[in-house]
Coordinates of C-alpha atoms in Angstrom, one line a residue:
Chain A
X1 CA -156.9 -49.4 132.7
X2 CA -156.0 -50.9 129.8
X3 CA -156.6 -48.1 127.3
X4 CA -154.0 -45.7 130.0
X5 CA -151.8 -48.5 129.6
X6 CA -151.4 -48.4 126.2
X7 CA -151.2 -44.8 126.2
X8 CA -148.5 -44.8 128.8
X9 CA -146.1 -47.5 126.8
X10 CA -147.1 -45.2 123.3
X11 CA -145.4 -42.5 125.1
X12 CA -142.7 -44.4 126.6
X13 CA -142.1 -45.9 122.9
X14 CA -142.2 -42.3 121.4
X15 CA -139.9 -40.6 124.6
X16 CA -137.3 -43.5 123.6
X17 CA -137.4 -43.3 119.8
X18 CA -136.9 -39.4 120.4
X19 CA -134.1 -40.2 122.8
X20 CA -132.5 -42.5 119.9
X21 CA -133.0 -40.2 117.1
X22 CA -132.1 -36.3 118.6
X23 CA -129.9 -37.8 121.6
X24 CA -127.6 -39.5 119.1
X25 CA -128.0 -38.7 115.6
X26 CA -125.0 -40.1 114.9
X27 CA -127.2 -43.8 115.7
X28 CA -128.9 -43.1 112.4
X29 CA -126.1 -43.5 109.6
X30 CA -127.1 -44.5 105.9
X31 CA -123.8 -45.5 105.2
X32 CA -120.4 -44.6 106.9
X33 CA -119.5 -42.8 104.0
X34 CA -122.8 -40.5 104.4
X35 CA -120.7 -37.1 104.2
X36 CA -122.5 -34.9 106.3
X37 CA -122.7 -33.2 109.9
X38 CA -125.0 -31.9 111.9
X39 CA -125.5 -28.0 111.5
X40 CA -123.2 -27.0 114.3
X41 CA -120.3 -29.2 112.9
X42 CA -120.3 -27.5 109.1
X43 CA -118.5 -25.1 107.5
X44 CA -116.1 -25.2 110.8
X45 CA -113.1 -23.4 109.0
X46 CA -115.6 -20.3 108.2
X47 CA -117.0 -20.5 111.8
X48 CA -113.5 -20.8 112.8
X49 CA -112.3 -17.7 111.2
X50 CA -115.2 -15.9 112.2
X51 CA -114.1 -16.4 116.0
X52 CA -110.8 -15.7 115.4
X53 CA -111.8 -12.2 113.7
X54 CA -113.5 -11.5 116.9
X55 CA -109.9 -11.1 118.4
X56 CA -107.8 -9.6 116.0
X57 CA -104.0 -8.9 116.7
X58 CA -103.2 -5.4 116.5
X59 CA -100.1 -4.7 113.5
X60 CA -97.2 -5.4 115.1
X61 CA -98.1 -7.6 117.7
X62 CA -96.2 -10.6 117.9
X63 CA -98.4 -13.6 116.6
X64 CA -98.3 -17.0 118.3
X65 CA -100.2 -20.4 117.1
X66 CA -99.7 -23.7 118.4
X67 CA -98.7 -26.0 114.6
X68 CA -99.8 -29.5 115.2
X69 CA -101.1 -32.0 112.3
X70 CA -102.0 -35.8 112.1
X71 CA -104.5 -36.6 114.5
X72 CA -106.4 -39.2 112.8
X73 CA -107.3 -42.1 114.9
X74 CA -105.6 -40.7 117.9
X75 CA -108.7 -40.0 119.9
X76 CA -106.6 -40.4 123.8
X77 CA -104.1 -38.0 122.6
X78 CA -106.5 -35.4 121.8
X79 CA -108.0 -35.1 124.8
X80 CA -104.7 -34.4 126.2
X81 CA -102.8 -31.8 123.4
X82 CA -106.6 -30.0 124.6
X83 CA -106.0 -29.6 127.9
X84 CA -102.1 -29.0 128.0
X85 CA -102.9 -26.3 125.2
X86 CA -105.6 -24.4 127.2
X87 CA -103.4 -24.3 129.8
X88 CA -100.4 -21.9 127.5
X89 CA -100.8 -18.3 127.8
X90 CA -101.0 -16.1 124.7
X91 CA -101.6 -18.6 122.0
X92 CA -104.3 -17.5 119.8
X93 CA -105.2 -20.5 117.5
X94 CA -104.1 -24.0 116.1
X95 CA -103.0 -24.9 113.4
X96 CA -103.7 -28.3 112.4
X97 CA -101.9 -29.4 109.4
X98 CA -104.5 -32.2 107.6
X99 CA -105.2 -36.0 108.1
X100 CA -107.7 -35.0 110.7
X101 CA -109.2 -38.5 110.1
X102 CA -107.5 -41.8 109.2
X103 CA -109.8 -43.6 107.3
X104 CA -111.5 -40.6 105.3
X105 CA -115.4 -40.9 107.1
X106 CA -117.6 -38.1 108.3
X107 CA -117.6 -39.9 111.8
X108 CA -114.1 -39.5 112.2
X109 CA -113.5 -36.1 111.5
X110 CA -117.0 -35.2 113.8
X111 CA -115.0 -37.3 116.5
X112 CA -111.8 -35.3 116.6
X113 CA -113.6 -32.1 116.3
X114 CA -115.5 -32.9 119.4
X115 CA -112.8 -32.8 121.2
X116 CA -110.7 -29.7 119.5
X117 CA -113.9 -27.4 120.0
X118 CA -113.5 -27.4 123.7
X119 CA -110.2 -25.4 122.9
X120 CA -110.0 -22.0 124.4
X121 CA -109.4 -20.7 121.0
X122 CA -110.2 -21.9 117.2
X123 CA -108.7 -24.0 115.0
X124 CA -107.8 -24.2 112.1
X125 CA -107.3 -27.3 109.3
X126 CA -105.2 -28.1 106.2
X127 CA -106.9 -31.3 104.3
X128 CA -104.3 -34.5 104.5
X129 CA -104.3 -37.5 102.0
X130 CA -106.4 -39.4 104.7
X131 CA -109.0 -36.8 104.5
X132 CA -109.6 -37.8 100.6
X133 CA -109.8 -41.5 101.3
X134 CA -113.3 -42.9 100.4
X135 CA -116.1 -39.6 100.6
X136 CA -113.2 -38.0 102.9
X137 CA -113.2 -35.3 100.1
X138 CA -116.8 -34.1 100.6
X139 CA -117.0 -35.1 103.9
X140 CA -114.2 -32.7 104.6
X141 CA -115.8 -29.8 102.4
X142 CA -119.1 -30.2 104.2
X143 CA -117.5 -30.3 107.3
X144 CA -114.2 -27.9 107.2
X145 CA -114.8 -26.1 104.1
X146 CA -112.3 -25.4 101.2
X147 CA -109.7 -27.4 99.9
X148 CA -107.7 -24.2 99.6
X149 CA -108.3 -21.0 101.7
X150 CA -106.6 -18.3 103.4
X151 CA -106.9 -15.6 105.7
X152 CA -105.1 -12.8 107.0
X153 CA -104.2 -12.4 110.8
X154 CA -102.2 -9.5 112.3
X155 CA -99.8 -9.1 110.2
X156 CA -99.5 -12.4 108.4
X157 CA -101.2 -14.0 105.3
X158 CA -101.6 -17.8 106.0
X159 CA -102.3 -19.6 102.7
X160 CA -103.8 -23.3 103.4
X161 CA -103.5 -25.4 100.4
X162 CA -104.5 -29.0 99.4
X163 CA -100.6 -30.9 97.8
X164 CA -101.9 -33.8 98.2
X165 CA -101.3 -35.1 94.8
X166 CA -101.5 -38.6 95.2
X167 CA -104.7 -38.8 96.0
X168 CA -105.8 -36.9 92.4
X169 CA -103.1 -39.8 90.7
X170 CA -100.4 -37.1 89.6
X171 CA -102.9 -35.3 87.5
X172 CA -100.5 -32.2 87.3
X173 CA -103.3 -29.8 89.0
X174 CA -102.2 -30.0 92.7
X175 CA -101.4 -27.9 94.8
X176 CA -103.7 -25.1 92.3
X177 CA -101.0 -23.3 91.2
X178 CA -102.8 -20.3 89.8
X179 CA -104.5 -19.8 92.8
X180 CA -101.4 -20.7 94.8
X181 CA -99.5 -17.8 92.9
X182 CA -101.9 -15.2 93.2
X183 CA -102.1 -15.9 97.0
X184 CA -98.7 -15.4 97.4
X185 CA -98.5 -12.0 94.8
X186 CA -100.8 -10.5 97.3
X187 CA -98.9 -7.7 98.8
X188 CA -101.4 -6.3 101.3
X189 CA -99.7 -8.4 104.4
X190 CA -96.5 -7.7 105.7
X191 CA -95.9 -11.9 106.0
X192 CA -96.9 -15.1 104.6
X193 CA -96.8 -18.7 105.8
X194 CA -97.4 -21.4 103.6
X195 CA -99.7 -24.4 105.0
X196 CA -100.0 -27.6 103.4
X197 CA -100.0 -31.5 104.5
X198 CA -97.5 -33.1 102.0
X199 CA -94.4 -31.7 102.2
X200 CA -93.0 -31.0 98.4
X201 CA -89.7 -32.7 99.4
X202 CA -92.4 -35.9 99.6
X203 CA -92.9 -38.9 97.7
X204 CA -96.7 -38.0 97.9
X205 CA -96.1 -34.5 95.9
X206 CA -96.7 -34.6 92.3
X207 CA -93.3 -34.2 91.0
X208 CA -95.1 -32.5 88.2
X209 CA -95.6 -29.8 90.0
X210 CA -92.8 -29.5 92.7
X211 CA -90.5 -27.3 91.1
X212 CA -93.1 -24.9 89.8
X213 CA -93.9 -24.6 93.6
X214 CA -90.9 -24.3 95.1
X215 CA -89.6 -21.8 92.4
X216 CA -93.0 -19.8 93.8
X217 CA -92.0 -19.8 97.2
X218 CA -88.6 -19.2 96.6
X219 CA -89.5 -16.0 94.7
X220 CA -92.1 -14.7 97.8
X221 CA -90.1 -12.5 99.7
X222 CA -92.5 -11.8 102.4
X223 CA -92.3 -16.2 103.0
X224 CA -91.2 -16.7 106.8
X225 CA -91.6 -20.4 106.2
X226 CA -93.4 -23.6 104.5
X227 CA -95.3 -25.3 107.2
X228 CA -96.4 -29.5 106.5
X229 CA -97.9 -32.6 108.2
X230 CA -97.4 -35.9 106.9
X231 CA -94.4 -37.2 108.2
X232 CA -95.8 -37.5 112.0
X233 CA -92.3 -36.0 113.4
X234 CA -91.0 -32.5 113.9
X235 CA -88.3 -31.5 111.1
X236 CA -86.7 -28.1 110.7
X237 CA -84.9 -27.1 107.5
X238 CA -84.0 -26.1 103.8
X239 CA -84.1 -29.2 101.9
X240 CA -83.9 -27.4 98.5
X241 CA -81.0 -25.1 99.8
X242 CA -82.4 -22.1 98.2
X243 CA -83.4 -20.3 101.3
X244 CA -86.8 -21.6 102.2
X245 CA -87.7 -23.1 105.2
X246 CA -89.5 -25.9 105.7
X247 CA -91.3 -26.8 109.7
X248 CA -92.9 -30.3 109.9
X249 CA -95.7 -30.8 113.0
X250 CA -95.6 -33.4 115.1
X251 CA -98.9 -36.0 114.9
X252 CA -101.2 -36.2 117.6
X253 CA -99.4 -39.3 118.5
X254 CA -96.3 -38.3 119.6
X255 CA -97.8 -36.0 122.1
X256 CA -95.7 -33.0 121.7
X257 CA -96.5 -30.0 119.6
X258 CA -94.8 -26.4 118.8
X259 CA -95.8 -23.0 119.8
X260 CA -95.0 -20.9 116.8
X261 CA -94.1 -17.2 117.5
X262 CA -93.3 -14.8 114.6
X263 CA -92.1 -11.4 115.0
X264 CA -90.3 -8.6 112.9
X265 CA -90.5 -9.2 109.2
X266 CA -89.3 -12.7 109.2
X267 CA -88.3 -13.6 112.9
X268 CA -89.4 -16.8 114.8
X269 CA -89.1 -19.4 117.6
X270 CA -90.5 -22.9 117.9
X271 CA -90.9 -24.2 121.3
X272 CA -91.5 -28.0 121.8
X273 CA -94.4 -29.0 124.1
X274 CA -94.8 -32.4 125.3
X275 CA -98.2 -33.1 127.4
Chain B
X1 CA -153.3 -97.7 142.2
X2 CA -150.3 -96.6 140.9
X3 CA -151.4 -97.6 137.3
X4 CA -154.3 -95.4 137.7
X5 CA -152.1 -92.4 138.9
X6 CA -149.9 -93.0 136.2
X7 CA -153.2 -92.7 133.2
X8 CA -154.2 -89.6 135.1
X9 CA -151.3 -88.2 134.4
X10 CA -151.3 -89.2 130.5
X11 CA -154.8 -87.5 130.5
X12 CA -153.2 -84.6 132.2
X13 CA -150.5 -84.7 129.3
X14 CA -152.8 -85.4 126.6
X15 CA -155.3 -82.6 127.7
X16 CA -152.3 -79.8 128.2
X17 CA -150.8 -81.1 124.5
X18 CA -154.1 -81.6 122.8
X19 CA -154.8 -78.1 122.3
X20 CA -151.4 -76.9 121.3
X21 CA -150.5 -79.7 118.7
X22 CA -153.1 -78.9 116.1
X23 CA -153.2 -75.0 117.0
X24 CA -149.8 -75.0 115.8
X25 CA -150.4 -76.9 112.7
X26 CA -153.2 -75.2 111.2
X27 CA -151.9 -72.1 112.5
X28 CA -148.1 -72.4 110.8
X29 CA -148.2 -75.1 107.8
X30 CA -144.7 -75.5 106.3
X31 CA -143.6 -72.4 105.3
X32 CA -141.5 -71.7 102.2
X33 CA -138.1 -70.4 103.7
X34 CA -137.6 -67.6 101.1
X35 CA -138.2 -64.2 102.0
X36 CA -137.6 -60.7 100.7
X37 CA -136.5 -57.6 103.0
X38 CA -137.3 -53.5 103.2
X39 CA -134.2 -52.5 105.0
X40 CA -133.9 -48.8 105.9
X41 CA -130.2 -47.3 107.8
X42 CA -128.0 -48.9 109.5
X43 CA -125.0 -48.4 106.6
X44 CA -126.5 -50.4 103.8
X45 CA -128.0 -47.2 102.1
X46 CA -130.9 -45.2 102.6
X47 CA -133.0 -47.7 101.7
X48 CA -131.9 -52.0 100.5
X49 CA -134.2 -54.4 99.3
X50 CA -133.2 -58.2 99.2
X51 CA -133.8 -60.9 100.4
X52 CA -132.6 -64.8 101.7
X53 CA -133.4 -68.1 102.7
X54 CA -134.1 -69.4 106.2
X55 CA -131.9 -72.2 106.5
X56 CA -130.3 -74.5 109.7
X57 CA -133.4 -75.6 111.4
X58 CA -135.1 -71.8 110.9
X59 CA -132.0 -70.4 112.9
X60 CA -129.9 -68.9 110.0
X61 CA -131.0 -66.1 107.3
X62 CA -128.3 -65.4 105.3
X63 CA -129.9 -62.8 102.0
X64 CA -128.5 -60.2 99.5
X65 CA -129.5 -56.6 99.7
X66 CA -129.3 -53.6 97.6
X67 CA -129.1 -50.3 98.9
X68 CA -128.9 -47.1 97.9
X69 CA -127.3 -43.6 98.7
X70 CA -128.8 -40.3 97.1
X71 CA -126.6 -37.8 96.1
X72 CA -128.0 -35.9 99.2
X73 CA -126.4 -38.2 101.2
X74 CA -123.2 -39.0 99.5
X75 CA -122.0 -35.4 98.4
X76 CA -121.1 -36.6 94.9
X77 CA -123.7 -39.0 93.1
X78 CA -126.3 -41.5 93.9
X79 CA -124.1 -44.8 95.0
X80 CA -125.0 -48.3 95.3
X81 CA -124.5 -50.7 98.0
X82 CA -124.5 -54.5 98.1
X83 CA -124.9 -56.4 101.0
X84 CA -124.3 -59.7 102.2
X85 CA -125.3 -60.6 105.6
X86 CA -126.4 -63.8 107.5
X87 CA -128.3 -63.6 110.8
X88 CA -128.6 -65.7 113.7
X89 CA -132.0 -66.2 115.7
X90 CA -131.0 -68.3 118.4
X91 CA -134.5 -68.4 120.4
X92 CA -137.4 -67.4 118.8
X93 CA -140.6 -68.0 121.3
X94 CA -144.2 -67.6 120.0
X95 CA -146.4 -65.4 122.2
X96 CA -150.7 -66.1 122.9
X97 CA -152.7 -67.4 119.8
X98 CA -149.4 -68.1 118.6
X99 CA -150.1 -65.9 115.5
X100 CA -147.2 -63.7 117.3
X101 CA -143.8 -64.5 117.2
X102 CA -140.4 -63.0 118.4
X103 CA -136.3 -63.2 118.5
X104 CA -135.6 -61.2 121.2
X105 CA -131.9 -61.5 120.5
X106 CA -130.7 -61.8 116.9
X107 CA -126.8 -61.9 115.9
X108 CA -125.5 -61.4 112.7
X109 CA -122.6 -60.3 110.2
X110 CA -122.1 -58.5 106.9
X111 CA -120.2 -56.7 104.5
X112 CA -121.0 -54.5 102.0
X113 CA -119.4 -53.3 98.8
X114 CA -120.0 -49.4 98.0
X115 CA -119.9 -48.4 94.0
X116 CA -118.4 -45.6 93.6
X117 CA -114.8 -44.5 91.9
X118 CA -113.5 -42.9 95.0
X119 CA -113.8 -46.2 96.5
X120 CA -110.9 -48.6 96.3
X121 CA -110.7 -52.2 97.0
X122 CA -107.5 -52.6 97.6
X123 CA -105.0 -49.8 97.7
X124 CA -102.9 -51.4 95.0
X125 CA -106.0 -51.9 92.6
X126 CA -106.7 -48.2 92.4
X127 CA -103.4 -47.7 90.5
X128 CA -102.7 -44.5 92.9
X129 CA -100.5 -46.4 95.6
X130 CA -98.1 -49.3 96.7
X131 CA -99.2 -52.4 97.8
X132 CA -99.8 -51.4 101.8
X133 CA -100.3 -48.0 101.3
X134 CA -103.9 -47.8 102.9
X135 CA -104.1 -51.5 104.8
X136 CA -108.1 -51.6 104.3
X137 CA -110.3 -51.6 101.4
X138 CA -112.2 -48.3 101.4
X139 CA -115.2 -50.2 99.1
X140 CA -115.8 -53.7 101.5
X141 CA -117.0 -52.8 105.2
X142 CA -116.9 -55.8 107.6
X143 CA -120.0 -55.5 109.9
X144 CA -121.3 -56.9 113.3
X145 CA -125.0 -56.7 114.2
X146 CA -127.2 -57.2 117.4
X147 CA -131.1 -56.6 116.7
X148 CA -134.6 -57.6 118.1
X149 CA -137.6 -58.5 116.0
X150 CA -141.1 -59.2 116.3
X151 CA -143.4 -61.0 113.5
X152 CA -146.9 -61.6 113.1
X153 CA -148.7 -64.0 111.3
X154 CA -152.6 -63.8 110.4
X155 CA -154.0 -67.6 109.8
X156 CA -153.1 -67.9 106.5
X157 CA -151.3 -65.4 106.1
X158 CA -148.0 -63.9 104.8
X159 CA -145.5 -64.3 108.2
X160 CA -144.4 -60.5 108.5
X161 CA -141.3 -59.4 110.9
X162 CA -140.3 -56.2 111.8
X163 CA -136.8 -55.7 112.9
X164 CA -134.6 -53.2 114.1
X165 CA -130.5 -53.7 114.9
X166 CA -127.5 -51.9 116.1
X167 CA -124.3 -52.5 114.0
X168 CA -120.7 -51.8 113.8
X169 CA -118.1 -51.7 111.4
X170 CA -114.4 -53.0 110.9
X171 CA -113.2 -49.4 110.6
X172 CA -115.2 -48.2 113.6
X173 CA -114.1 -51.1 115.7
X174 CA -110.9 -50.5 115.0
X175 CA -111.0 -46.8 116.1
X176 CA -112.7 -48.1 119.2
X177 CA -110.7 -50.8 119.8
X178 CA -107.3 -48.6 119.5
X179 CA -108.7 -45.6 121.8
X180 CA -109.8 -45.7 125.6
X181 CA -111.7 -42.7 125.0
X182 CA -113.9 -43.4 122.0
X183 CA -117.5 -45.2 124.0
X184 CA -119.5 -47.4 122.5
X185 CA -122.5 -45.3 121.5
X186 CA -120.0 -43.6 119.2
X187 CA -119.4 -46.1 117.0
X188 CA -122.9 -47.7 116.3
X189 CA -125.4 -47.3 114.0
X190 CA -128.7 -48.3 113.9
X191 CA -131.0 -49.8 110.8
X192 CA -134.3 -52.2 110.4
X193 CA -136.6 -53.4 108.2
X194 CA -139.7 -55.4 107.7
X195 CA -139.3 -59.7 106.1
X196 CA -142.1 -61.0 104.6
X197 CA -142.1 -64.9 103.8

C-alpha cells in the first residue's frame, strides 16, 4: 500500500515538475535579461521572409503593407490591431517599425510576438532604441535577427536599418552607412523604401551622421519614401525640403495604423485605420 | 473531589508535555542563526551562492547572494548578479520526530544589481541620455517572492532546507499591472535553493 503510494505521488511530483518546466518554460528564467527564445520564436525576421517568399507579388502588382511601429508595453492594443488587420483584404505583411519592447527584455519582445504571429500574414521588424535597452540588443538578434537587413518584394527593395544612434552614444557608425549606401546603389528593383525607427529629423539621430544620410537618400532615385517609428503619431512630409518624404507610424497605442499601397514608379496612398 | 479532578488533569498535562519538552531540546539545541545558500533560477543568475542571518524571533532571513550568468545565457559575456533579499517565514510547524520541519508559506523581497556595461543605473549616469529619459534603472530589479520550503534536521545535525519560490519583478509588474491582457503566469519566474545552518 504504502510502497504504490509512494510511487503514485513520485509520479504525480514528476507529471507536475514536467507540467512546470515544458508547459511554461518561460517559469524558468536565469535572469530577465537571459536573451534567448525558445526555438520557434528565433530568427523570426528570416522565418518571416521565408513565408512571405511563399507568396510572391507578381512585377507590377500593386504592393500593399499595413506600417505600424511602437508597440512596446501595449499588450491590449495588440490583440486588437490583430484582429482588425486580419479582417483587411489584400494586405500582404506588416511592417512594424522597432521598439517592439519597452524595457529591452527577451520576455517582452516573446510577449508581443505571441500575439502578432496569429496574423494572417508575416511581419516584419525594424529595431527601436527600446529594443537596445539592457540585453535588448542580443535579445533582439536572437529573437528577430539583423540589426540591418533587407529584402526585395514585387517590385520594391525595403532596406530595414538600425539609426538609433543614441543608444551607441553618437559614436558616428549609425545608421552603417556603407552598408546603407550599397543597399540603396542596388539597381536590380524598380523601388526602394527606406525603414528605420529614429527619424533623421530626430533628436535621437546622430547628427554626425544625418546629412551623410539624407544626402544618400536624396541622391536614390528609385526612393518612394523614408518610413520611421519613434514619435508614436502619424506624420507625413519633407522636413529637409529636398524632395524626400518622410511617413511616421502610429504606436500600438493610439490604435490606428496605415495601409500602405504603392504603385507605378513612385505612386502611393496611406489610409488611416482605427480599430 | 474537585481537587482531585483538578491534579488529574495536571498529570494529564504533565504526561502530554513531558515527552515533547525534552524531545525538543535534545533534538534542536540553540542554533547559530547564520546560514549559507545554493540558489539556482529565479533571476538571480544561473546559479547564487550567499548567505544571511535568521533574525526576528527566527521569522526573518535577510542574506546576500551572488549569482552568475554564462555567456550562453546572456548573449554577450558572463555577468554577475548581486542580490539582496530578506524573507518572511510566518509559520513554520515541525512534522513527526520533529527532525522535519516546514514554512509552507514564505514571503519575501529583493533586488538585484546586474554587472554589465549595457546596464545603466540611472539613465542620466550612463552619459547617453537626459535625466528621465528611460524612468527605471536597467541594472537594479525590484523583486516580490512567494515560495514553500521544507528542512530536515538529523540529531545533531546540520538543519538543511530546501526551497523553491515564484517571483516577480518591478518591470514585469508593471507590464502586468498596465495590461488586462498580460495573466499572471506570464510574468513569473520560478527559482530555489537548498540553506544549510
Amino acid at each position: 500500500m504504502s510502497a504504490a503510494l509512494s510511487r503514485f505521488s513520485l509520479r504525480a511530483v514528476l507529471a507536475a515538475g514536467l507540467a512546470l518546466g515544458l508547459g511554461s518554460c518561460e517559469l524558468i528564467e536565469f535572469s530577465p535579461n537571459d536573451y534567448r527564445g525558445p526555438a520557434d520564436q528565433q530568427d523570426l525576421t528570416a522565418k518571416n521572409l521565408a513565408r512571405l517568399a511563399k507568396t510572391p507579388l507578381p512585377t507590377d502588382d500593386t504592393l500593399r503593407f499595413v506600417f505600424s511601429g511602437d508597440s512596446q508595453r501595449f499588450y491590449d492594443d495588440v490583440e486588437d490591431l490583430v484582429k482588425s488587420v486580419n479582417q483587411q483584404p489584400g494586405i500582404q505583411f506588416m511592417l512594424v517599425s522597432g521598439d517592439i519592447a519597452d524595457f529591452g527584455l527577451a520576455r517582452e519582445m516573446r510577449w508581443i510576438d505571441d500575439q502578432l504571429r496569429q496574423l494572417k500574414m508575416p511581419y516584419l521588424t525594424v529595431i527601436g532604441n527600446h529594443d537596445h535597452v539592457a540585453n535588448g540588443r542580443e535579445a533582439y538578434q536572437e529573437i528577430f535577427g539583423p540589426l540591418n537587413y533587407s529584402f526585395t518584394f514585387g517590385d520594391t527593395k525595403f532596406i530595414m536599418t538600425d539609426t538609433n544612434g543614441r543608444e551607441y552614444n553618437f559614436n558616428g557608425q549609425v545608421p552603417d552607412m556603407p552598408w546603407v549606401n550599397q543597399q540603396l546603389a542596388d539597381r536590380t528593383a524598380r523601388r526602394h523604401v527606406i525603414v528605420s525607427h529614429v527619424p533623421p529629423q530626430d533628436e535621437d539621430f546622430d547628427p554626425a551622421v544625418r546629412d551623410q544620410y539624407t544626402a544618400a537618400l536624396r541622391a536614390d532615385p528609385r526612393l518612394v519614401f523614408e518610413m520611421n517609428g519613434h514619435r508614436h503619431d502619424y506624420g507625413i512630409g519633407q522636413p529637409f525640403n529636398d524632395g524626400v518624404t518622410y511617413v511616421n507610424s502610429y504606436a500600438f497605442e493610439k490604435r490606428r495604423y496605415l495601409i500602405v499601397t504603392v504603385w507605378g514608379d513612385k505612386q502611393f496612398r496611406l489610409k488611416q485605420v482605427s480599430f | 473531589m474537585a481537587s482531585t479532578n483538578k491534579l488529574n488533569w495536571c498529570l494529564v498535562g504533565l504526561l502530554l508535555a513531558a515527552p515533547a519538552l525534552p524531545a525538543r531540546a535534545q533534538a534542536h539545541p540553540p542554533k547559530a542563526p547564520f546560514f549559507l545558500t545554493l540558489h539556482l533560477a529565479g533571476g538571480t543568475g544561473l546559479v547564487a551562492l550567499g548567505g544571511g542571518v535568521r533574525v526576528a524571533h527566527e521569522r526573518l532571513e535577510p542574506e546576500v547572494l551572488v549569482g552568475y550568468l554564462p555567456r550562453r545565457l546572456s548573449g554577450t559575456k558572463g555577468l554577475a548578479i548581486f542580490t539582496l533579499k530578506t524573507t518572511y517565514l510566518p509559520w513554520t510547524p515541525r512534522f513527526g520526530d520533529s527532525r522535519w520541519h516546514a514554512a509552507p508559506l514564505t514571503l519575501g523581497a529583493r533586488l538585484t544589481y546586474t554587472t554589465g556595461q549595457q546596464f545603466f543605473l540611472t539613465a542620466a549616469s550612463s552619459g547617453r541620455y537626459q535625466p528621465g529619459y528611460y524612468w527605471w534603472s536597467s541594472a537594479v530589479r525590484a523583486g516580490l517572492l512567494l515560495g514553500t520550503r521544507l528542512g530536515y534536521q538529523p540529531s545533531g545535525g546540520l538543519r538543511t532546507a530546501l526551497y523553491s519560490e515564484l517571483s516577480t519583478n518591478d518591470l514585469h509588474l508593471v507590464s502586468a499591472l498596465t495590461n488586462r491582457s498580460l495573466r499572471l503566469p506570464e510574468i513569473l519566474t520560478l527559482g530555489g535553493g537548498a540553506k544549510v545552518r
